[in-house]
Coordinates of C-alpha atoms in Angstrom, one line a residue:
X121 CA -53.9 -45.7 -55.0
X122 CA -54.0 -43.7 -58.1
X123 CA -55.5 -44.3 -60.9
X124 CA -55.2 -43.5 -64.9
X125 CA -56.1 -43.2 -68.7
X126 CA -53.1 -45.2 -70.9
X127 CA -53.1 -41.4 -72.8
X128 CA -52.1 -39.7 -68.9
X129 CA -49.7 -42.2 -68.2
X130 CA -48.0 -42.4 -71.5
X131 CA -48.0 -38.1 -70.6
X132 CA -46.3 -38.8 -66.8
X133 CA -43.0 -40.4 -69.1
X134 CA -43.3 -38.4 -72.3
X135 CA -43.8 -34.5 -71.6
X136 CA -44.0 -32.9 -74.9
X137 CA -45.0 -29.3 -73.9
X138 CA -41.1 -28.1 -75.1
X139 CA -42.2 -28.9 -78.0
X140 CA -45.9 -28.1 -78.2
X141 CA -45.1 -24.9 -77.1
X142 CA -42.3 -24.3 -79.7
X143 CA -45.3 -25.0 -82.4
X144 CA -47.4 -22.9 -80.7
X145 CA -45.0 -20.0 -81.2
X146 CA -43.9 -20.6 -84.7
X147 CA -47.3 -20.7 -85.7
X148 CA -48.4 -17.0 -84.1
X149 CA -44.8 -16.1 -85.0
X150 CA -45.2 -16.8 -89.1
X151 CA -49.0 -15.3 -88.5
X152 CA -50.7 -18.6 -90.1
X153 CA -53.0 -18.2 -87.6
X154 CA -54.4 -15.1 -88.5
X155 CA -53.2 -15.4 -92.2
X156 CA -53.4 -18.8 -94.0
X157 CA -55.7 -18.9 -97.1
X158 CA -56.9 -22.9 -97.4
X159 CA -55.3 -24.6 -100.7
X160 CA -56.6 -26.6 -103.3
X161 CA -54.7 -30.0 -104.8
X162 CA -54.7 -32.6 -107.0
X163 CA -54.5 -36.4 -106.6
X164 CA -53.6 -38.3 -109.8
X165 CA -55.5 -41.7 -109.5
X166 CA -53.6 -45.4 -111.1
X167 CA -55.6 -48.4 -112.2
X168 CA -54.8 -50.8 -109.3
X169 CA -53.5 -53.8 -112.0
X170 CA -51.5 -51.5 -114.0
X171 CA -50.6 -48.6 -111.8
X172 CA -51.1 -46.1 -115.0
X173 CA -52.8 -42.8 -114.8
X174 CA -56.6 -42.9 -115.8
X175 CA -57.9 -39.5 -114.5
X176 CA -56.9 -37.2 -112.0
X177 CA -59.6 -36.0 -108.5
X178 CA -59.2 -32.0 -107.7
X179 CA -60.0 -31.4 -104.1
X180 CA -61.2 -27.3 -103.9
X181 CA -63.5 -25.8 -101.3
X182 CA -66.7 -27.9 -101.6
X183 CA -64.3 -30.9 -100.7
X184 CA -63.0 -29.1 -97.6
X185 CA -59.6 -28.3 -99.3
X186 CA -56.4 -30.1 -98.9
X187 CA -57.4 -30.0 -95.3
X188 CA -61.0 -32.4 -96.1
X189 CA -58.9 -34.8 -98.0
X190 CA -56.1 -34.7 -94.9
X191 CA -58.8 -35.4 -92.7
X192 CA -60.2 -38.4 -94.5
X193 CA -57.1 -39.8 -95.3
X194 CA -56.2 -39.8 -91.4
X195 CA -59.2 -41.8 -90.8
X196 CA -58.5 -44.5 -93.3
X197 CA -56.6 -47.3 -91.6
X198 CA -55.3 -48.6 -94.9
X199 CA -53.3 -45.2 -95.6
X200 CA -50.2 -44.6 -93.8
X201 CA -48.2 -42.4 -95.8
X202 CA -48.6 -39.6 -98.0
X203 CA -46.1 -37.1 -100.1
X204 CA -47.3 -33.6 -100.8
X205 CA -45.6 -31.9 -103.6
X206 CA -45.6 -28.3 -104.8
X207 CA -43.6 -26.1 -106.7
X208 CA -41.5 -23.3 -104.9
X209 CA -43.5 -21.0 -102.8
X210 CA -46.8 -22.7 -103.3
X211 CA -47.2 -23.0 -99.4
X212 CA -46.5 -26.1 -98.4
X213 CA -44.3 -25.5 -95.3
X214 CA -47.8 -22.6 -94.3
X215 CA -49.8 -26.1 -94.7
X216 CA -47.9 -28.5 -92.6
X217 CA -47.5 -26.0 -89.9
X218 CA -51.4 -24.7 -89.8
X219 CA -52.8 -28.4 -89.8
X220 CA -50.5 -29.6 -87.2
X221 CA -51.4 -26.4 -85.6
X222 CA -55.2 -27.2 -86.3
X223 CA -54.5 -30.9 -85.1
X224 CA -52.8 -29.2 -81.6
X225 CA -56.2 -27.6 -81.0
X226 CA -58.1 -30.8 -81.0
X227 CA -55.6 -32.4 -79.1
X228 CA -56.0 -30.1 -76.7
X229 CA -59.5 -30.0 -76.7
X230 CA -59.6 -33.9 -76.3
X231 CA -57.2 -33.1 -73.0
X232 CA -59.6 -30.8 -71.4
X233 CA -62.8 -33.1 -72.1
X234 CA -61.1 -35.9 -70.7
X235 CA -61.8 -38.0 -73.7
X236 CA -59.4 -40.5 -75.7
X237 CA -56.6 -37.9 -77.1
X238 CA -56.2 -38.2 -81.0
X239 CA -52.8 -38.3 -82.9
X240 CA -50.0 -35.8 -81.5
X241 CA -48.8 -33.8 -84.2
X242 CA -44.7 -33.8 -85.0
X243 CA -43.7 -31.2 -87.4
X244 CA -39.6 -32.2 -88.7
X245 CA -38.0 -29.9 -90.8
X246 CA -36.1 -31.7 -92.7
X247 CA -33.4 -28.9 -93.0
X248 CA -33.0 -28.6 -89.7
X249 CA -31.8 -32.6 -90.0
X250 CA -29.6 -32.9 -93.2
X251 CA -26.9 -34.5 -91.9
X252 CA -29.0 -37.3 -90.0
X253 CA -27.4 -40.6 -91.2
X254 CA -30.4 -42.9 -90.0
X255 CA -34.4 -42.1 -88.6
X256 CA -32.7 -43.1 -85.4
X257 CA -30.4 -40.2 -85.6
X258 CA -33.3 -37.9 -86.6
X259 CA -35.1 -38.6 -83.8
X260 CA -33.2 -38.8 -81.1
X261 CA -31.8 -35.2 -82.1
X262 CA -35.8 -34.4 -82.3
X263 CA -36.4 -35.6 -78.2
X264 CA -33.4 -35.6 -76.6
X265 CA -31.4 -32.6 -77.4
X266 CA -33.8 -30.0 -79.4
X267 CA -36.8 -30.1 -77.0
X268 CA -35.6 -32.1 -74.1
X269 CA -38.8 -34.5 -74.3
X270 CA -38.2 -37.0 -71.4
X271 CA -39.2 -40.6 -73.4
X272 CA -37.1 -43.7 -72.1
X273 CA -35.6 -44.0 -75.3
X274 CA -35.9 -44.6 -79.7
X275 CA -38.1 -47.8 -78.9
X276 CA -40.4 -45.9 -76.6
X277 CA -41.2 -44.0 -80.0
X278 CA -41.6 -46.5 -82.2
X279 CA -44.2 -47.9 -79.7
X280 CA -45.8 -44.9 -79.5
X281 CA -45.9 -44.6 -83.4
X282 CA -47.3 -48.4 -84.1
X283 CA -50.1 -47.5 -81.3
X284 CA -51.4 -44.6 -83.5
X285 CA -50.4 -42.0 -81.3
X286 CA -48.5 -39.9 -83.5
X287 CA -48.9 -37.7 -86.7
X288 CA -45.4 -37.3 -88.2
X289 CA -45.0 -34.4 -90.4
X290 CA -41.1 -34.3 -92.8
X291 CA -41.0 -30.8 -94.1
X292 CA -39.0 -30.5 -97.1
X293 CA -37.9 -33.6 -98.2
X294 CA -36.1 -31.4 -101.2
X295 CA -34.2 -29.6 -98.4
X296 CA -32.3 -33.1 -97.3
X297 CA -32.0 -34.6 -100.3
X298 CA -30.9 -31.3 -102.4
X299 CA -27.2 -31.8 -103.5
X300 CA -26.9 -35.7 -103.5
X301 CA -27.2 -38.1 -106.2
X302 CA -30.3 -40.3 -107.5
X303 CA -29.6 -43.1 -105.1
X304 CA -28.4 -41.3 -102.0
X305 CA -31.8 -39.1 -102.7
X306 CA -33.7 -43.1 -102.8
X307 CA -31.8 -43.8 -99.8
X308 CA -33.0 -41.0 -98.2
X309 CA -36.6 -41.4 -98.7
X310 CA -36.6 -45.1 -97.6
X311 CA -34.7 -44.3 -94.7
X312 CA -37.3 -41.6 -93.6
X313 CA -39.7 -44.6 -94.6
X314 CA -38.7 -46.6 -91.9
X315 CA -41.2 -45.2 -89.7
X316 CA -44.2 -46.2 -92.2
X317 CA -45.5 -49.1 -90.2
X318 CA -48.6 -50.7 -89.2
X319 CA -50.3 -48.0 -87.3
X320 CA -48.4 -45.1 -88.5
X321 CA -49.8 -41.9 -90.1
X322 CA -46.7 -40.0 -92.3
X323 CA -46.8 -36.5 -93.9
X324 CA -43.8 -35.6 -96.4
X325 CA -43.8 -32.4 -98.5
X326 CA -41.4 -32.0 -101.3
X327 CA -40.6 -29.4 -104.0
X328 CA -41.8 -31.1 -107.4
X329 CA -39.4 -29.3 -109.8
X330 CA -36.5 -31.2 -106.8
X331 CA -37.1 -34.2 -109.3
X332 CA -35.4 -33.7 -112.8
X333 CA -37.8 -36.0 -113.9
X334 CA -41.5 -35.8 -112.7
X335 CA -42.4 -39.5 -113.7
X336 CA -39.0 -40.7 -111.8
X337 CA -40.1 -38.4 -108.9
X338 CA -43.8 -39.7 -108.2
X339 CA -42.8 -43.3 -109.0
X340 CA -40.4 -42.7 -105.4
X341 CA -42.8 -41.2 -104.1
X342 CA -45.5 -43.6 -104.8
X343 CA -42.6 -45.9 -103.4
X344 CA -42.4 -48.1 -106.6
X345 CA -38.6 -47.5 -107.2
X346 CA -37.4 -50.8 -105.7
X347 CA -33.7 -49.5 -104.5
X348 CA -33.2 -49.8 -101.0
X349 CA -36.6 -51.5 -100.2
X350 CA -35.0 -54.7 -99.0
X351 CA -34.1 -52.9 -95.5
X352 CA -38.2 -52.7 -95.1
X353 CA -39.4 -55.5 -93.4
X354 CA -43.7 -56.6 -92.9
X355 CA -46.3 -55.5 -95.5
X356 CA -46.0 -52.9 -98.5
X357 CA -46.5 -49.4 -97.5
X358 CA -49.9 -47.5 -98.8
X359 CA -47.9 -44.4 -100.1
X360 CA -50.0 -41.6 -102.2
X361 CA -49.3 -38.1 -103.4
X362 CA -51.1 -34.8 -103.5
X363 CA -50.2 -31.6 -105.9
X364 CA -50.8 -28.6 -104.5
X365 CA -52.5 -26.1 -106.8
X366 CA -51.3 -22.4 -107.1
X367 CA -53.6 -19.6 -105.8
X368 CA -56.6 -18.7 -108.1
X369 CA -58.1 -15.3 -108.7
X370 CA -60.4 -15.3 -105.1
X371 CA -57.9 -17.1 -103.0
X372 CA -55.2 -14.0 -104.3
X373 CA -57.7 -12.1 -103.4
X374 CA -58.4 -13.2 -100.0
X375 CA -54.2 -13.0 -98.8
X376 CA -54.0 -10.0 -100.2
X377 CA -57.4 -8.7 -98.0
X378 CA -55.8 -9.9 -94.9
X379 CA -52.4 -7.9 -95.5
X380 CA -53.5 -4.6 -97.2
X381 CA -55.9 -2.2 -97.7
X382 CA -58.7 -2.6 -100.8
X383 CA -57.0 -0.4 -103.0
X384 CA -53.4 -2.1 -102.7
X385 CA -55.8 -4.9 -103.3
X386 CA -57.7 -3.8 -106.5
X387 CA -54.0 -2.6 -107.7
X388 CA -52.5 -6.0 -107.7
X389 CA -55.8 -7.8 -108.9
X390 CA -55.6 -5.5 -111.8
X391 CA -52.2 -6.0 -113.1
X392 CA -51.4 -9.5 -115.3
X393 CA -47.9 -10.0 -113.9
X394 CA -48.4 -9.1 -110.6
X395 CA -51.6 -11.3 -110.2
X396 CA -49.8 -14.4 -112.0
X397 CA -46.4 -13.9 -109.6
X398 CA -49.2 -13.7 -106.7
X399 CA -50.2 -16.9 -107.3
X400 CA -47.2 -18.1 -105.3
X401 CA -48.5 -17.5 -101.9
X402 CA -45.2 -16.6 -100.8
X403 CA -44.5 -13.9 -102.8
X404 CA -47.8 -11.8 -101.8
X405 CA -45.8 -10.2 -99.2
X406 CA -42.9 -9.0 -101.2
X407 CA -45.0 -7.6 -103.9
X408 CA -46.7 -5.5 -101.3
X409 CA -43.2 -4.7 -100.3
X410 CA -42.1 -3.6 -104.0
X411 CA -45.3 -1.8 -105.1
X412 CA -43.4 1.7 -105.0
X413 CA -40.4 0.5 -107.7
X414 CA -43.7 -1.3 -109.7
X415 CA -46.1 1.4 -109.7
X416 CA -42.8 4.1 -110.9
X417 CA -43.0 1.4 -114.0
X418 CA -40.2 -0.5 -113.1
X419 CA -40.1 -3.9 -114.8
X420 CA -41.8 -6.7 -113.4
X421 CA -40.7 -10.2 -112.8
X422 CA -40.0 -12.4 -109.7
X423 CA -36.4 -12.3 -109.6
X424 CA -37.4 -8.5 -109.8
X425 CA -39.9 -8.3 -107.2
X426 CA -37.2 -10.3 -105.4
X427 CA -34.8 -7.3 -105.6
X428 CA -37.0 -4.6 -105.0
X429 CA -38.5 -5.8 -101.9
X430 CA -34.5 -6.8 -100.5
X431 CA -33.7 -3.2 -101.3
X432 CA -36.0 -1.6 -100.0
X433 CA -35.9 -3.9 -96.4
X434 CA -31.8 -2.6 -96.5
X435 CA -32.8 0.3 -96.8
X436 CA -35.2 0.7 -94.0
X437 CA -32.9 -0.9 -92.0
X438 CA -29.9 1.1 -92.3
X439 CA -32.1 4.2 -92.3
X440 CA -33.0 2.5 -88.4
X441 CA -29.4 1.7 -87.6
X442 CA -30.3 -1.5 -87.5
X443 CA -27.2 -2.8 -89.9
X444 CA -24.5 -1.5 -92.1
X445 CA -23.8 1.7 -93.1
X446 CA -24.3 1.8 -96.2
X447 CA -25.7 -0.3 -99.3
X448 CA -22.7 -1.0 -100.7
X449 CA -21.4 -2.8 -98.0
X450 CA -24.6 -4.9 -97.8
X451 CA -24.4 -5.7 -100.7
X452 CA -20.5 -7.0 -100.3
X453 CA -21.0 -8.6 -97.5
X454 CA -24.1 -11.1 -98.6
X455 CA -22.1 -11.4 -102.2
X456 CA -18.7 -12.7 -100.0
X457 CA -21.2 -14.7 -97.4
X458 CA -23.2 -16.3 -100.6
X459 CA -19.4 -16.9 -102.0
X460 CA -18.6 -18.8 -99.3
X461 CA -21.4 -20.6 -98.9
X462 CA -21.7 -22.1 -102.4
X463 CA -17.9 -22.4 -103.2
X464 CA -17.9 -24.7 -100.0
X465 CA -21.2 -26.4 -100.6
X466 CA -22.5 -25.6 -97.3
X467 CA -26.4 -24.1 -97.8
X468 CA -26.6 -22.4 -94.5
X469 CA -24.7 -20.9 -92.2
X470 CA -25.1 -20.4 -88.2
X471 CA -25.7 -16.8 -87.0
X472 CA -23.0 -17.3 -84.4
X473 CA -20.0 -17.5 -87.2
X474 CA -21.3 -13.6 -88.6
X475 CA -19.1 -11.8 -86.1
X476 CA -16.0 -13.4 -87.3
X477 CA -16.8 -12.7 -91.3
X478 CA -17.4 -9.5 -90.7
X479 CA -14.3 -8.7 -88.8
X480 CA -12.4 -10.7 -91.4
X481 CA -14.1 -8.6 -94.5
X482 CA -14.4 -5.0 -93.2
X483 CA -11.1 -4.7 -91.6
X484 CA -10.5 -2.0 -88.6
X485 CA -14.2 -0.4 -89.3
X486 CA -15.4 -3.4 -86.9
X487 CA -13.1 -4.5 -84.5
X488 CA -15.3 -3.4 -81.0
X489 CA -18.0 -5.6 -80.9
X490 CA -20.5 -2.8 -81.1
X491 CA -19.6 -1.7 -84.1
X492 CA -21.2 -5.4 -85.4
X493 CA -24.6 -5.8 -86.9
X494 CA -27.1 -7.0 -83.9
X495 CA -26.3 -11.1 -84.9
X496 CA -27.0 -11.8 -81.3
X497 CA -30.3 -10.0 -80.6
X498 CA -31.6 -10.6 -83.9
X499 CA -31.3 -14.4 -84.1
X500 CA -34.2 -15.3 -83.0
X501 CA -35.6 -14.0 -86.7
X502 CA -33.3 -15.7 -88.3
X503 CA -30.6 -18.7 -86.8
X504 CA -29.1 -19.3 -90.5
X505 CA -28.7 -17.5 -93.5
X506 CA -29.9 -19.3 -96.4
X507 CA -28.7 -19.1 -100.2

């Protein structure tokens, strides 16, 4: 006779170390880890009667960041979804990967202790599902054929996700929805909003400038646009949204103190532009990158910063060997891949289709198949190349 906890049994039929483990590496792999700066955000608040705005809470370091409010909000039974929306580059994929990350480790912990095992953390990028049709779809791509996690079947997850078991995290609701029109873009959200039921606990970030209209945009994501709500069944939703809040002075300074050394740091903190295009978490690292081209009085401006960071990167890698020849024909080859990609409206394109371009725009210089760029050994960095 054996003899177990529901959490080890529901583990004997639903192994998600393929997973677990992927989340591990991502994490160490992106160095959030060792590198993520806590963000601040805003939550508009609505009189309950007539759903208009009458203030708005700002939750900073004294409220335990973005993180406190997370935290508080998964311990609320009323609350089963909420949207988290930032402008570009304002961290929102670091923050979705570091607190189901954060959420691993007390998972884990709760494993080793032998106590009751809190919510299991899903990260979905939403990218990496585009052309889903239905949650169903999603999902069964998600078990079955990306990590291989051995549940009986769809149902088994929707049990698992009425029971509180699971933390469900859509990253980049803008990356799905980018391209369609206003109602397929609905559609899509209350499709994804099947899964917002009695017990559930739902994460979605989102771009905010994806909505042409910002009132439009948090009225979906408040989940007051009506279209498409008849396929809902059972009580209303509790949806709610966060703003992320760009980097201030100290938290600039912080990134910047785990990536370089104080005089880089005093550099950047001393210069207008650089410190207002640092306030973008994202772009800390290729300002770093592009300080030569700044500091030899270059202009400064994010598309700018952009370039000189990308140049530089080509050029260290052709001095290496580790791609084309020359910069000319980097440059011709991402302006024909970024051609094709828009002129057929396809947003990314898998690494394994490279060979073939090249070969088709550089002739007889690449016909042996060591004469390609390293697509094969290098995809792990990158599987797609993205416009």
């Amino acid at each position: 006779m054996e003899c177990f906890t529901f959490d080890e049994l529901v583990a004997i039929d639903a192994d998600f170390s393929g997973y677990l483990d992927w989340l591990e590496t991502e994490v160490k792999r992106k160095g959030i880890d060792k590198n993520y700066v806590p963000l601040a955000c805003t939550k508009e608040e609505l009189d309950p009667d007539s759903k208009r705005p009458i203030g708005v809470s700002r939750y900073t370091e004294e409220d335990g960041w973005i993180e406190g409010y997370i935290d508080r909000w998964l311990d609320d039974p009323a609350k089963e979804h909420i949207s988290i929306l930032g402008e570009f580059g304002t961290g929102k994929t670091w923050f979705a990967l570091h607190y189901a990350w954060v959420a691993l480790q007390r998972y884990k912990d709760a494993q080793h202790r032998g106590v009751q095992l809190p919510r299991l953390p899903l990260v979905i990028p939403l990218r990496d599902y585009a052309k889903a049709v239905s949650v169903e779809s999603l999902f069964s791509e998600f078990f079955f054929r990306q990590y291989e996690i051995p549940i009986p079947g769809y149902s088994a997850f929707e049990q698992l996700n009425r029971m509180g078991k699971l933390l469900l995290i859509f990253d980049g609701f803008d990356e799905m929805a980018a391209r369609i029109n206003r109602q397929e873009m609905i559609n899509n959200f209350w499709e994804l909003a099947k899964v917002v039921v009695p017990g559930a606990k739902v994460i979605l970030t989102c771009r905010t400038e994806h909505f042409p209209e910002a009132q439009e945009g948090r009225a979906l994501l408040n989940a007051e646009l009506q279209a498409s709500i008849a396929n809902l069944t059972g009580e209303t939703p509790q949806f709610e949204v966060l703003e992320l809040e760009k980097f201030d002075d100290n938290q600039i300074r912080q990134v910047l103190s785990l990536q370089t050394e104080p005089q880089t740091v005093e550099l950047v903190m001393g210069n207008s532009q650089l410190l207002d295009l640092a306030r973008r978490p994202v772009l800390t690292e290729l300002i770093l990158e592009a300080l030569p081209d700044i500091a030899a009085g270059k202009p400064v401006d994010m598309s700018r910063v952009y370039l000189y960071a990308v140049q530089r990167k080509m050029e260290r890698d052709i001095k290496a060997e580790r791609t084309f020849t020359s910069l000319a024909d980097k440059m011709y080859f991402l302006c024909e891949l970024a051609w094709e990609m828009l002129s057929t409206e396809q947003m990314s394109l898998n690494y394994r289709l490279f060979p073939d371009r090249i070969r088709r725009l550089f002739g007889s210089v690449v016909q042996k198949e060591k004469d390609l760029d390293h697509w094969p050994a290098r995809h792990d960095r990158a599987d797609n190349a993205d416009s």
